[in-house]
mmCIF file of C-alpha atoms in Angstrom:
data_model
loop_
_atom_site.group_PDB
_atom_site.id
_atom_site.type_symbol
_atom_site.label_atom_id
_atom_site.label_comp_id
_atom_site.label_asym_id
_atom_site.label_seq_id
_atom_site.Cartn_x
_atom_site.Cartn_y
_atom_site.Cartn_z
ATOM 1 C CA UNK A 7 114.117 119.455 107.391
ATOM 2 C CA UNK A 8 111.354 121.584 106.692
ATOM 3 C CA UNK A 9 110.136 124.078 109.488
ATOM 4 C CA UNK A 10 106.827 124.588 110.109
ATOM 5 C CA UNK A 11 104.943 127.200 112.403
ATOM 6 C CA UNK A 12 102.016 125.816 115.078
ATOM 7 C CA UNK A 13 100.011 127.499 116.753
ATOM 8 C CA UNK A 14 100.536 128.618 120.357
ATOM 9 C CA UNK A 15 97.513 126.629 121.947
ATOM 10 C CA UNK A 16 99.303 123.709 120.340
ATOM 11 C CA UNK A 17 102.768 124.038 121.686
ATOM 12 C CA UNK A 18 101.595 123.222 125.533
ATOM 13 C CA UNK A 19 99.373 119.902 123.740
ATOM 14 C CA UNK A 20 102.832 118.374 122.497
ATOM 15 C CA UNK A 21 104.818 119.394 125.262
ATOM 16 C CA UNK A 22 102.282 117.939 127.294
ATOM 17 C CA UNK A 23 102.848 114.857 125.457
ATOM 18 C CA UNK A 24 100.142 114.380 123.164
ATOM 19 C CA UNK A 25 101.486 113.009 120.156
ATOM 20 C CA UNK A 26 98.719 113.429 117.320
ATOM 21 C CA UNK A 27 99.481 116.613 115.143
ATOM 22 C CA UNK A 28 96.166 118.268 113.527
ATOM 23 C CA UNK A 29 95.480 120.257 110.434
ATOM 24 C CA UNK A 30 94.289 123.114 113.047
ATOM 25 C CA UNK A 31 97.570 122.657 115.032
ATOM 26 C CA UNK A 32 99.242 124.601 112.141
ATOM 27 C CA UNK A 33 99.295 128.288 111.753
ATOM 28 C CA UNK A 34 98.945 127.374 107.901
ATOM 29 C CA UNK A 35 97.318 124.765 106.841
ATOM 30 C CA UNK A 36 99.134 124.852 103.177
ATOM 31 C CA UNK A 37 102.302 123.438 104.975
ATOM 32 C CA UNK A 38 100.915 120.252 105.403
ATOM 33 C CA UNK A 39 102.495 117.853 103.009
ATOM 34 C CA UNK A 40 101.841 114.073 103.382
ATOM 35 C CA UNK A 41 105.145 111.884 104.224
ATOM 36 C CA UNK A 42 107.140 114.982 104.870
ATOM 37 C CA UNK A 43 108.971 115.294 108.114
ATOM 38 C CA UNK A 44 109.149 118.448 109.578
ATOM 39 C CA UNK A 45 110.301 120.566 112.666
ATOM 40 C CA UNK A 46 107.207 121.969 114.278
ATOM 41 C CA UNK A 47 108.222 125.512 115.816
ATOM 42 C CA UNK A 48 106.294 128.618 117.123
ATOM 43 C CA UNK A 49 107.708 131.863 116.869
ATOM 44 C CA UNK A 50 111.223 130.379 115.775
ATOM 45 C CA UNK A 51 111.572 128.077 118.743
ATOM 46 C CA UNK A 52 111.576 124.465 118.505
ATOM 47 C CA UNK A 53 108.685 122.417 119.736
ATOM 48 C CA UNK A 54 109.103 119.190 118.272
ATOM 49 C CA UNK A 55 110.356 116.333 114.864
ATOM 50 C CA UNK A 56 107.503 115.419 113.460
ATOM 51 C CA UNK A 57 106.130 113.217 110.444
ATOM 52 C CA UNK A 58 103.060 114.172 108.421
ATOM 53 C CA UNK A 59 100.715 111.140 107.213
ATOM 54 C CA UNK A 60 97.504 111.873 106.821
ATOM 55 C CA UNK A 61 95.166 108.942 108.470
ATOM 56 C CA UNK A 62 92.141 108.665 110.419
ATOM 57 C CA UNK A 63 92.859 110.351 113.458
ATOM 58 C CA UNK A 64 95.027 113.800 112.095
ATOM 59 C CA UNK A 65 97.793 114.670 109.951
ATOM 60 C CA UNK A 66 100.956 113.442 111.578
ATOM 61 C CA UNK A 67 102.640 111.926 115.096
ATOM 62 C CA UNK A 68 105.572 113.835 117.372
ATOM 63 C CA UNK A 69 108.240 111.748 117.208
ATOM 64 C CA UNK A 70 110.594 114.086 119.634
ATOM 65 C CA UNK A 71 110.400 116.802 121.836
ATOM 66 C CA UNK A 72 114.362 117.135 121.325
ATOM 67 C CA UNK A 73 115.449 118.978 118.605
ATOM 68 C CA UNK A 74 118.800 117.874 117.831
ATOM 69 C CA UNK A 75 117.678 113.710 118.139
ATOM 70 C CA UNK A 76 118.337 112.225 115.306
ATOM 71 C CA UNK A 77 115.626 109.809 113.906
ATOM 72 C CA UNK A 78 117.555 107.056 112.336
ATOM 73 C CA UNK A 79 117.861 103.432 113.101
ATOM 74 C CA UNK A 80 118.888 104.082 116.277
ATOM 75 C CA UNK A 81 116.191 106.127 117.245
ATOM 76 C CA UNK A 82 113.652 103.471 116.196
ATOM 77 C CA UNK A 83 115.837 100.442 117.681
ATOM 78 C CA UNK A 84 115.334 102.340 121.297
ATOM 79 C CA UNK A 85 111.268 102.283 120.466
ATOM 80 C CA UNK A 86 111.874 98.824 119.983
ATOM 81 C CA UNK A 87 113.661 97.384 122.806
ATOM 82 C CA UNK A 88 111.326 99.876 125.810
ATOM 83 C CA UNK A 89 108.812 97.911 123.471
ATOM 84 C CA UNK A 90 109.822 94.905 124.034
ATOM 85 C CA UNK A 91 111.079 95.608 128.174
ATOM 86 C CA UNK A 92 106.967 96.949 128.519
ATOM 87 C CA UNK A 93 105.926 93.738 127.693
ATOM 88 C CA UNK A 94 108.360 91.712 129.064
ATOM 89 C CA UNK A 95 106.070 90.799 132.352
ATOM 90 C CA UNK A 96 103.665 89.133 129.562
ATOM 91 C CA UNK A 97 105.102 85.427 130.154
ATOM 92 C CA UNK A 98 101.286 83.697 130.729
ATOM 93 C CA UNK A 99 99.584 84.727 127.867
ATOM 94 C CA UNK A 100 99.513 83.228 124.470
ATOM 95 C CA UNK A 101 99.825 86.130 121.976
ATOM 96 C CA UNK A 102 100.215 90.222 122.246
ATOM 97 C CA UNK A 103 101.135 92.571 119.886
ATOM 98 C CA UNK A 104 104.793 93.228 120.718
ATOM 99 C CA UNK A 105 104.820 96.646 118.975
ATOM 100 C CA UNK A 106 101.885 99.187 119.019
ATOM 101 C CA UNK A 107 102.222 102.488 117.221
ATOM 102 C CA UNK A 108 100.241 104.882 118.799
ATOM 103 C CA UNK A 109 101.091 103.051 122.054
ATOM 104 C CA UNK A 110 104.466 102.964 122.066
ATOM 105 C CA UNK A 111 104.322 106.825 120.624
ATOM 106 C CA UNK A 112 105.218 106.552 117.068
ATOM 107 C CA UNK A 113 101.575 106.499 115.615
ATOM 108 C CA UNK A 114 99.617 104.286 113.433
#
């Protein structure tokens, strides 16, 4: 997986838990590369997995603040089901989106 230096103002923004990666969150802007996922790092320490896709509101989301998660089926089967168990008090109401992207922290 490709690493890819931030800057240091943008280390405590992800840590923090903001999940939207920006063009001026990287300390070079030529290693942006749309669909690629990448390790964001600063100064050869891990910060967080990440997936570049250019849209409306930056250049990528954090998908996790632990380096050695794997993002495979399982990974995306656990966004699922806390998904699902947020939602689960939602018995009177006639329609709801069951899975949000940028709500349930894996973008739009």
């Amino acid at each position: 997986m490709k690493r890819v230096q931030i800057t240091g103002k943008s280390v405590r923004k992800f840590e923090d838990g903001y999940p939207i990666v920006s063009l001026t969150d990287l300390e070079d802007r030529q290693d942006f590369e749309d669909g690629a996922w990448v390790q964001l790092e600063n100064h050869g320490h891990f910060v967080a997995t990440a997936y570049f896709a250019k849209q409306h509101r930056g250049i990528g989301y954090v998908l996790s603040l632990r380096e050695n998660e794997a993002i495979d089926e399982r990974f995306f089967a656990s966004k699922f089901r806390a998904a699902v168990a947020k939602r689960s008090a939602f018995t009177d109401v006639s329609a709801y989106r069951l899975f949000n992207g940028s709500g349930d922290n894996l973008g739009d």
